[in-house]
mmCIF file of C-alpha atoms and ligand atoms in Angstrom:
data_model
loop_
_atom_site.group_PDB
_atom_site.id
_atom_site.type_symbol
_atom_site.label_atom_id
_atom_site.label_comp_id
_atom_site.label_asym_id
_atom_site.label_seq_id
_atom_site.Cartn_x
_atom_site.Cartn_y
_atom_site.Cartn_z
ATOM 1 C CA MET A 1 121.019 88.336 62.158
ATOM 2 C CA ARG A 2 121.498 84.808 61.063
ATOM 3 C CA PRO A 3 125.448 84.087 60.910
ATOM 4 C CA ASP A 4 124.978 81.981 57.762
ATOM 5 C CA THR A 5 123.120 84.627 55.838
ATOM 6 C CA LYS A 6 125.158 87.679 56.761
ATOM 7 C CA ILE A 7 128.691 87.366 55.034
ATOM 8 C CA LEU A 8 131.165 89.788 56.507
ATOM 9 C CA SER A 9 131.423 92.672 54.084
ATOM 10 C CA PHE A 10 132.924 95.386 56.156
ATOM 11 C CA PHE A 11 136.287 96.126 54.537
ATOM 12 C CA LYS A 12 137.909 99.497 55.250
ATOM 13 C CA ALA A 13 141.147 101.155 54.764
ATOM 14 C CA PHE A 14 143.865 99.934 57.044
ATOM 15 C CA GLY A 15 145.625 103.099 58.041
ATOM 16 C CA ALA A 16 147.880 104.574 55.356
ATOM 17 C CA THR A 17 148.892 100.988 54.150
ATOM 18 C CA GLY A 18 146.894 101.193 51.021
ATOM 19 C CA VAL A 19 145.196 97.531 51.953
ATOM 20 C CA GLU A 20 141.717 97.164 52.932
ATOM 21 C CA LEU A 21 140.923 94.888 55.839
ATOM 22 C CA PRO A 22 137.806 93.443 57.321
ATOM 23 C CA ALA A 23 136.677 95.444 60.277
ATOM 24 C CA ILE A 24 136.504 92.285 62.366
ATOM 25 C CA GLY A 25 139.397 90.037 62.396
ATOM 26 C CA GLN A 26 140.439 87.071 64.768
ATOM 27 C CA GLY A 27 142.522 86.942 67.853
ATOM 28 C CA THR A 28 144.332 83.849 69.061
ATOM 29 C CA TRP A 29 145.693 84.370 72.522
ATOM 30 C CA ASN A 30 144.496 81.385 74.710
ATOM 31 C CA MET A 31 143.548 79.162 71.844
ATOM 32 C CA PRO A 32 143.698 75.658 72.866
ATOM 33 C CA GLU A 33 146.907 74.374 72.219
ATOM 34 C CA SER A 34 146.313 70.699 72.505
ATOM 35 C CA GLY A 35 143.603 68.415 73.920
ATOM 36 C CA PRO A 36 139.886 67.948 72.727
ATOM 37 C CA HIS A 37 139.060 71.414 71.837
ATOM 38 C CA LEU A 38 142.004 71.822 69.407
ATOM 39 C CA LYS A 39 140.121 70.313 66.692
ATOM 40 C CA GLU A 40 137.157 72.758 67.080
ATOM 41 C CA ALA A 41 139.597 75.783 67.534
ATOM 42 C CA ARG A 42 141.265 75.025 64.075
ATOM 43 C CA ARG A 43 137.636 74.701 62.548
ATOM 44 C CA ALA A 44 136.624 78.070 64.172
ATOM 45 C CA ILE A 45 139.692 79.756 62.553
ATOM 46 C CA ARG A 46 139.088 78.229 58.989
ATOM 47 C CA ARG A 47 135.375 79.225 59.363
ATOM 48 C CA GLY A 48 136.159 82.625 60.293
ATOM 49 C CA ILE A 49 138.351 83.126 57.313
ATOM 50 C CA GLU A 50 135.592 81.576 54.964
ATOM 51 C CA LEU A 51 133.334 84.555 56.486
ATOM 52 C CA GLY A 52 135.856 87.244 55.529
ATOM 53 C CA MET A 53 137.894 87.483 58.890
ATOM 54 C CA THR A 54 140.932 86.933 57.248
ATOM 55 C CA HIS A 55 143.043 89.365 59.518
ATOM 56 C CA LEU A 56 144.576 86.885 62.037
ATOM 57 C CA ASP A 57 146.383 88.173 64.971
ATOM 58 C CA ALA A 58 149.324 86.039 67.008
ATOM 59 C CA ALA A 59 152.245 86.758 68.941
ATOM 60 C CA GLU A 60 155.365 84.867 69.714
ATOM 61 C CA MET A 61 154.328 85.023 73.647
ATOM 62 C CA TYR A 62 150.935 83.199 72.849
ATOM 63 C CA GLY A 63 151.715 79.673 74.469
ATOM 64 C CA ALA A 64 155.594 80.411 73.992
ATOM 65 C CA GLY A 65 155.051 79.950 70.356
ATOM 66 C CA ARG A 66 152.548 76.935 70.223
ATOM 67 C CA VAL A 67 149.640 79.281 69.186
ATOM 68 C CA GLU A 68 151.658 80.338 66.125
ATOM 69 C CA THR A 69 152.057 76.805 65.372
ATOM 70 C CA LEU A 70 148.480 76.023 65.919
ATOM 71 C CA LEU A 71 147.552 78.826 63.510
ATOM 72 C CA GLY A 72 149.960 77.687 60.801
ATOM 73 C CA GLU A 73 148.307 74.347 61.005
ATOM 74 C CA ALA A 74 144.803 75.763 60.692
ATOM 75 C CA ILE A 75 145.698 77.982 57.774
ATOM 76 C CA ARG A 76 147.449 75.167 55.611
ATOM 77 C CA GLY A 77 146.275 75.010 52.199
ATOM 78 C CA ILE A 78 144.695 78.514 52.292
ATOM 79 C CA PRO A 79 146.105 80.682 49.572
ATOM 80 C CA ARG A 80 148.565 82.778 51.488
ATOM 81 C CA ASP A 81 147.359 85.996 49.722
ATOM 82 C CA ARG A 82 143.694 85.562 50.934
ATOM 83 C CA LEU A 83 145.216 86.072 54.554
ATOM 84 C CA PHE A 84 146.723 88.977 56.466
ATOM 85 C CA ILE A 85 148.698 87.718 59.081
ATOM 86 C CA THR A 86 149.874 89.729 62.282
ATOM 87 C CA THR A 87 152.264 88.606 64.922
ATOM 88 C CA LYS A 88 154.388 90.426 67.737
ATOM 89 C CA VAL A 89 157.897 90.444 68.938
ATOM 90 C CA LEU A 90 158.502 90.303 72.723
ATOM 91 C CA PRO A 91 159.818 93.631 74.109
ATOM 92 C CA THR A 92 162.907 91.511 75.718
ATOM 93 C CA ASN A 93 163.625 90.280 72.147
ATOM 94 C CA ALA A 94 163.160 93.677 70.480
ATOM 95 C CA SER A 95 167.137 94.581 69.981
ATOM 96 C CA PHE A 96 167.800 95.209 66.371
ATOM 97 C CA HIS A 97 169.105 91.730 65.540
ATOM 98 C CA GLY A 98 166.773 90.335 68.335
ATOM 99 C CA THR A 99 163.792 91.395 66.248
ATOM 100 C CA LEU A 100 165.127 90.058 63.003
ATOM 101 C CA ALA A 101 165.735 86.550 64.611
ATOM 102 C CA ALA A 102 162.368 86.713 66.324
ATOM 103 C CA ALA A 103 160.655 87.369 62.849
ATOM 104 C CA GLU A 104 162.281 84.414 61.444
ATOM 105 C CA ARG A 105 161.252 82.149 64.179
ATOM 106 C CA SER A 106 157.566 83.247 63.910
ATOM 107 C CA ILE A 107 157.465 82.825 60.200
ATOM 108 C CA ALA A 108 158.783 79.430 60.544
ATOM 109 C CA ARG A 109 156.308 78.380 63.146
ATOM 110 C CA LEU A 110 153.314 79.991 61.384
ATOM 111 C CA ARG A 111 154.799 78.530 57.942
ATOM 112 C CA CYS A 112 153.606 81.538 56.144
ATOM 113 C CA GLU A 113 156.505 82.709 54.003
ATOM 114 C CA TYR A 114 156.103 86.351 55.096
ATOM 115 C CA LEU A 115 154.118 88.331 57.741
ATOM 116 C CA ASP A 116 151.545 90.738 56.679
ATOM 117 C CA LEU A 117 152.015 93.055 59.940
ATOM 118 C CA TYR A 118 154.818 92.767 62.786
ATOM 119 C CA LEU A 119 154.299 94.515 65.944
ATOM 120 C CA LEU A 120 156.162 95.502 69.080
ATOM 121 C CA HIS A 121 153.991 93.940 71.563
ATOM 122 C CA TRP A 122 154.372 96.646 74.160
ATOM 123 C CA PRO A 123 157.056 99.429 74.934
ATOM 124 C CA GLY A 124 160.226 97.817 76.754
ATOM 125 C CA SER A 125 163.510 98.565 77.580
ATOM 126 C CA GLN A 126 165.356 98.033 74.348
ATOM 127 C CA PRO A 127 166.024 101.305 72.571
ATOM 128 C CA LEU A 128 162.776 102.108 70.364
ATOM 129 C CA SER A 129 164.909 103.409 67.553
ATOM 130 C CA GLU A 130 166.556 100.068 67.076
ATOM 131 C CA THR A 131 163.338 98.134 67.207
ATOM 132 C CA MET A 132 161.752 100.210 64.583
ATOM 133 C CA ARG A 133 164.889 100.158 62.251
ATOM 134 C CA ALA A 134 164.816 96.217 62.747
ATOM 135 C CA LEU A 135 161.103 96.471 61.750
ATOM 136 C CA GLU A 136 161.701 98.510 58.858
ATOM 137 C CA THR A 137 164.659 96.121 57.774
ATOM 138 C CA LEU A 138 162.093 93.203 57.782
ATOM 139 C CA VAL A 139 159.834 95.395 55.337
ATOM 140 C CA GLU A 140 163.013 95.879 53.041
ATOM 141 C CA GLN A 141 163.599 92.249 53.227
ATOM 142 C CA GLY A 142 160.159 91.249 52.056
ATOM 143 C CA LYS A 143 159.892 89.465 55.611
ATOM 144 C CA SER A 144 156.766 91.753 56.666
ATOM 145 C CA ARG A 145 154.690 93.782 54.415
ATOM 146 C CA PHE A 146 154.051 96.263 57.221
ATOM 147 C CA VAL A 147 154.911 97.275 60.918
ATOM 148 C CA GLY A 148 153.190 98.522 64.000
ATOM 149 C CA VAL A 149 153.143 98.840 67.946
ATOM 150 C CA SER A 150 150.881 97.577 70.612
ATOM 151 C CA ASN A 151 149.991 99.241 73.909
ATOM 152 C CA PHE A 152 151.560 102.437 73.045
ATOM 153 C CA GLU A 153 150.343 105.593 74.588
ATOM 154 C CA ALA A 154 149.702 108.539 71.835
ATOM 155 C CA SER A 155 153.052 110.192 72.592
ATOM 156 C CA GLU A 156 154.966 106.775 72.264
ATOM 157 C CA MET A 157 153.076 105.894 69.059
ATOM 158 C CA ILE A 158 154.134 109.144 67.551
ATOM 159 C CA GLU A 159 157.632 108.586 68.547
ATOM 160 C CA ALA A 160 157.569 105.079 67.100
ATOM 161 C CA ALA A 161 156.284 106.530 63.790
ATOM 162 C CA SER A 162 159.069 109.268 63.731
ATOM 163 C CA PHE A 163 161.692 106.528 63.493
ATOM 164 C CA LEU A 164 160.328 104.957 60.229
ATOM 165 C CA ARG A 165 161.679 106.228 57.066
ATOM 166 C CA LYS A 166 160.318 104.416 54.146
ATOM 167 C CA THR A 167 157.189 102.644 55.667
ATOM 168 C CA PRO A 168 154.285 103.998 57.483
ATOM 169 C CA LEU A 169 153.471 102.955 61.011
ATOM 170 C CA ALA A 170 150.435 100.806 60.294
ATOM 171 C CA CYS A 171 148.842 100.250 63.536
ATOM 172 C CA ASN A 172 148.708 100.658 67.164
ATOM 173 C CA GLN A 173 146.887 97.492 68.894
ATOM 174 C CA VAL A 174 145.219 98.593 71.973
ATOM 175 C CA LEU A 175 142.786 97.470 74.770
ATOM 176 C CA TYR A 176 139.555 98.665 73.673
ATOM 177 C CA HIS A 177 135.920 97.540 74.721
ATOM 178 C CA LEU A 178 132.626 98.960 76.130
ATOM 179 C CA ASP A 179 133.950 99.165 79.892
ATOM 180 C CA GLU A 180 137.272 100.576 78.903
ATOM 181 C CA ARG A 181 137.209 103.286 76.340
ATOM 182 C CA GLY A 182 140.180 105.254 77.330
ATOM 183 C CA ILE A 183 141.765 105.334 74.019
ATOM 184 C CA GLU A 184 139.111 107.568 72.678
ATOM 185 C CA HIS A 185 140.808 110.534 74.490
ATOM 186 C CA TYR A 186 144.118 110.622 72.945
ATOM 187 C CA VAL A 187 145.406 107.378 71.167
ATOM 188 C CA LEU A 188 142.250 107.246 68.661
ATOM 189 C CA PRO A 189 142.349 110.886 67.609
ATOM 190 C CA ALA A 190 146.077 111.019 67.336
ATOM 191 C CA ALA A 191 146.069 107.724 65.209
ATOM 192 C CA ARG A 192 143.287 108.960 63.188
ATOM 193 C CA GLU A 193 144.972 112.245 62.571
ATOM 194 C CA ARG A 194 148.114 110.317 61.268
ATOM 195 C CA GLY A 195 146.566 107.415 59.199
ATOM 196 C CA ILE A 196 147.454 104.809 61.712
ATOM 197 C CA ALA A 197 144.954 102.099 62.187
ATOM 198 C CA VAL A 198 143.840 101.211 65.917
ATOM 199 C CA VAL A 199 143.273 97.579 66.488
ATOM 200 C CA ALA A 200 141.052 96.835 69.348
ATOM 201 C CA TYR A 201 142.014 93.837 71.290
ATOM 202 C CA THR A 202 140.029 91.870 74.064
ATOM 203 C CA PRO A 203 136.950 93.656 72.557
ATOM 204 C CA PHE A 204 134.747 91.474 74.833
ATOM 205 C CA GLY A 205 136.614 92.845 77.934
ATOM 206 C CA ARG A 206 136.136 89.238 79.480
ATOM 207 C CA GLY A 207 132.293 89.689 79.384
ATOM 208 C CA SER A 208 132.236 92.649 82.036
ATOM 209 C CA PHE A 209 129.789 94.510 79.848
ATOM 210 C CA LEU A 210 127.269 91.727 80.175
ATOM 211 C CA ARG A 211 127.276 91.410 83.873
ATOM 212 C CA SER A 212 125.175 94.449 84.781
ATOM 213 C CA SER A 213 121.514 93.864 83.887
ATOM 214 C CA ALA A 214 120.693 97.543 83.592
ATOM 215 C CA ARG A 215 123.505 98.230 81.039
ATOM 216 C CA ARG A 216 122.893 94.733 79.273
ATOM 217 C CA GLU A 217 119.390 95.771 78.643
ATOM 218 C CA VAL A 218 120.654 98.723 76.717
ATOM 219 C CA LEU A 219 122.504 96.511 74.354
ATOM 220 C CA GLU A 220 119.531 93.864 74.150
ATOM 221 C CA ALA A 221 117.479 96.912 72.869
ATOM 222 C CA VAL A 222 119.738 97.886 70.369
ATOM 223 C CA ALA A 223 120.193 94.168 69.405
ATOM 224 C CA ARG A 224 116.605 93.448 69.084
ATOM 225 C CA LYS A 225 116.254 96.458 66.869
ATOM 226 C CA HIS A 226 118.648 95.113 64.552
ATOM 227 C CA ALA A 227 117.852 91.553 64.780
ATOM 228 C CA ALA A 228 121.372 91.184 66.160
ATOM 229 C CA THR A 229 122.971 90.034 69.681
ATOM 230 C CA PRO A 230 124.557 92.194 72.508
ATOM 231 C CA ARG A 231 127.887 91.068 71.331
ATOM 232 C CA GLN A 232 127.424 92.063 67.848
ATOM 233 C CA VAL A 233 126.253 95.349 69.031
ATOM 234 C CA ALA A 234 129.172 95.787 71.292
ATOM 235 C CA LEU A 235 131.691 94.764 68.221
ATOM 236 C CA ALA A 236 129.704 97.291 65.927
ATOM 237 C CA PHE A 237 130.117 99.839 68.554
ATOM 238 C CA LEU A 238 133.795 99.416 68.668
ATOM 239 C CA ILE A 239 134.146 99.580 65.077
ATOM 240 C CA ARG A 240 132.025 102.609 64.355
ATOM 241 C CA ASP A 241 135.008 104.899 63.677
ATOM 242 C CA ALA A 242 136.628 104.456 60.398
ATOM 243 C CA SER A 243 140.077 103.776 61.852
ATOM 244 C CA VAL A 244 139.038 101.160 64.400
ATOM 245 C CA PHE A 245 139.414 97.391 63.812
ATOM 246 C CA ALA A 246 138.622 94.481 66.413
ATOM 247 C CA ILE A 247 140.051 91.325 66.885
ATOM 248 C CA PRO A 248 137.845 89.178 68.871
ATOM 249 C CA LYS A 249 138.895 85.502 69.730
ATOM 250 C CA ALA A 250 136.876 82.682 69.591
ATOM 251 C CA ALA A 251 137.569 79.126 69.734
ATOM 252 C CA GLN A 252 134.091 77.933 68.925
ATOM 253 C CA VAL A 253 132.614 77.872 65.343
ATOM 254 C CA ALA A 254 129.432 79.231 66.633
ATOM 255 C CA HIS A 255 131.151 82.375 68.232
ATOM 256 C CA VAL A 256 132.985 82.867 65.160
ATOM 257 C CA GLU A 257 129.954 82.987 63.047
ATOM 258 C CA GLU A 258 128.068 85.281 65.690
ATOM 259 C CA ASN A 259 131.220 87.799 65.355
ATOM 260 C CA ALA A 260 131.576 87.749 61.733
ATOM 261 C CA ALA A 261 128.016 88.753 61.381
ATOM 262 C CA ALA A 262 128.652 91.865 63.476
ATOM 263 C CA GLY A 263 130.604 93.402 60.545
ATOM 264 C CA ALA A 264 127.562 93.799 58.563
ATOM 265 C CA LEU A 265 125.749 95.682 61.196
ATOM 266 C CA THR A 266 125.473 99.337 61.249
ATOM 267 C CA LEU A 267 124.359 101.283 64.189
ATOM 268 C CA ASP A 268 122.440 104.776 63.942
ATOM 269 C CA VAL A 269 123.112 107.779 66.097
ATOM 270 C CA ASP A 270 120.385 106.767 68.492
ATOM 271 C CA ASP A 271 122.022 103.277 69.097
ATOM 272 C CA VAL A 272 125.360 105.053 69.498
ATOM 273 C CA ALA A 273 124.022 107.520 71.920
ATOM 274 C CA ALA A 274 122.150 104.853 73.995
ATOM 275 C CA ILE A 275 125.332 102.778 74.255
ATOM 276 C CA ASP A 276 127.513 105.767 75.190
ATOM 277 C CA ALA A 277 125.219 106.694 77.921
ATOM 278 C CA ALA A 278 125.187 103.401 79.420
ATOM 279 C CA PHE A 279 128.873 102.572 78.989
ATOM 280 C CA PRO A 280 130.465 105.959 79.368
ATOM 281 C CA ARG A 281 133.943 106.959 78.282
ATOM 282 C CA GLY A 282 135.234 108.045 81.397
ATOM 283 C CA SER A 283 137.894 110.591 82.038
ATOM 284 C CA ALA A 284 141.416 110.398 80.432
ATOM 285 C CA GLY A 285 143.979 108.549 82.183
ATOM 286 C CA PRO A 286 147.299 106.334 81.557
ATOM 287 C CA LEU A 287 146.526 103.776 78.745
ATOM 288 C CA ALA A 288 144.995 100.743 80.093
ATOM 289 C CA THR A 289 146.555 97.202 79.350
ATOM 290 C CA LEU A 290 145.888 93.982 80.107
HETATM 291 P P1 NAP B 301 138.147 88.634 73.635
HETATM 292 O O1 NAP B 301 138.310 88.632 72.150
HETATM 293 O O2 NAP B 301 137.578 89.886 74.130
HETATM 294 O O3 NAP B 301 137.210 87.485 74.270
HETATM 295 C C1 NAP B 301 137.537 86.070 74.164
HETATM 296 C C2 NAP B 301 136.556 85.393 74.995
HETATM 297 O O4 NAP B 301 135.379 85.384 74.328
HETATM 298 C C3 NAP B 301 136.761 83.702 74.626
HETATM 299 O O5 NAP B 301 136.442 83.124 75.865
HETATM 300 C C4 NAP B 301 135.657 83.690 73.811
HETATM 301 O O6 NAP B 301 135.261 82.146 73.894
HETATM 302 C C5 NAP B 301 134.577 84.419 74.048
HETATM 303 N N1 NAP B 301 133.777 84.709 72.884
HETATM 304 C C6 NAP B 301 134.270 85.221 71.605
HETATM 305 N N2 NAP B 301 133.043 85.585 70.882
HETATM 306 C C7 NAP B 301 132.106 85.017 71.613
HETATM 307 C C8 NAP B 301 130.734 84.908 71.202
HETATM 308 N N3 NAP B 301 130.164 85.372 70.035
HETATM 309 N N4 NAP B 301 129.818 84.338 72.200
HETATM 310 C C9 NAP B 301 130.476 84.067 73.460
HETATM 311 N N5 NAP B 301 131.630 84.296 73.827
HETATM 312 C C10 NAP B 301 132.424 84.660 72.899
HETATM 313 O O7 NAP B 301 139.662 88.681 74.391
HETATM 314 P P2 NAP B 301 141.102 88.446 74.075
HETATM 315 O O8 NAP B 301 141.189 87.146 73.414
HETATM 316 O O9 NAP B 301 141.746 88.779 75.415
HETATM 317 O O10 NAP B 301 141.372 89.392 72.955
HETATM 318 C C11 NAP B 301 141.260 89.297 71.634
HETATM 319 C C12 NAP B 301 142.521 89.108 70.979
HETATM 320 O O11 NAP B 301 143.464 90.246 71.114
HETATM 321 C C13 NAP B 301 143.574 88.044 71.532
HETATM 322 O O12 NAP B 301 143.224 86.601 71.198
HETATM 323 C C14 NAP B 301 145.021 88.445 71.070
HETATM 324 O O13 NAP B 301 144.903 88.015 69.873
HETATM 325 C C15 NAP B 301 144.680 89.952 71.130
HETATM 326 N N6 NAP B 301 145.149 90.348 72.082
HETATM 327 C C16 NAP B 301 146.427 91.392 72.085
HETATM 328 C C17 NAP B 301 146.877 91.932 73.430
HETATM 329 C C18 NAP B 301 147.932 92.802 73.351
HETATM 330 O O14 NAP B 301 148.848 93.183 74.314
HETATM 331 N N7 NAP B 301 148.414 93.379 72.063
HETATM 332 C C19 NAP B 301 146.458 91.684 74.506
HETATM 333 C C20 NAP B 301 145.244 90.887 74.653
HETATM 334 C C21 NAP B 301 144.779 90.226 73.476
HETATM 335 P P3 NAP B 301 135.665 80.719 72.563
HETATM 336 O O15 NAP B 301 137.118 81.091 72.730
HETATM 337 O O16 NAP B 301 135.398 79.563 73.795
HETATM 338 O O17 NAP B 301 134.825 81.034 71.660
#
């Protein structure tokens, strides 16, 4: 699958928000914030957007705000309504007033006027009801179109949703890759049932799925069949459920192009069965996080 000939076309409903998003977006954690690789990182983000990967994921935590600044620079000049910008509040800042203030700081760094999606990064010690009230206030103020959570167990996700009165809980962003399929037990079914999108972070799992040669061969065989690459097959497997979106991070143009093309790859039942056998789901346990 040549990256320049396959433009990402795989848009799907993002939970109950009423918007359609590309199944594959772009993460930004650990993007170079300075030095020789910065230019390539900016180019990679822009190339991803050109290819349809307009869902951009950041967090105030990344580089203590510097990644939001980098992203703001990378998207300068691109019409705002072409982009879907997500960022996250740190749990330590997630009191009612702290959340409102953190969102303002993120909007200023991103220079994006408003956020599309604002998430609580992980469950913390601030009262969840207050954080959710602040997130809903941001929607009322036009500062964020949608709100969600990250690293929430199914029960915590349901509790978070119960505090929202006027806006749906758009998503739960969680760890999901071939070697970590725990969310398939509870989080994914609970989200699916309630119209909450699941956003898969670290979809390449730090490359662990490519290290065992026997398991890599399974991916390679599927990849050969579709004229694709093993990473494209891995991404296609994760987004096979209508509720799941993936946000691989790539600071190199070639990587972004490879990832974008995965959006046009559809696996058949034999492919899914082969991958399922090589990378079993495992037993249910507490939600895995990074
Ligand atoms: P990842 O996307 O699974 O992997 C990123 C690594 O894979 C980078 O080293 C990247 O290299 C490499 N890569 C990407 N595409 C490639 C390709 N086609 N071929 C070869 N290598 C490739 O890991 P992640 O950054 O941890 O997760 C993705 C995003 O999820 C983050 O950036 C962040 O936005 C989000 N996230 C959220 C949470 C949370 O708690 N909510 C936690 C972790 C991550 P290059 O950069 O050199 O291209």
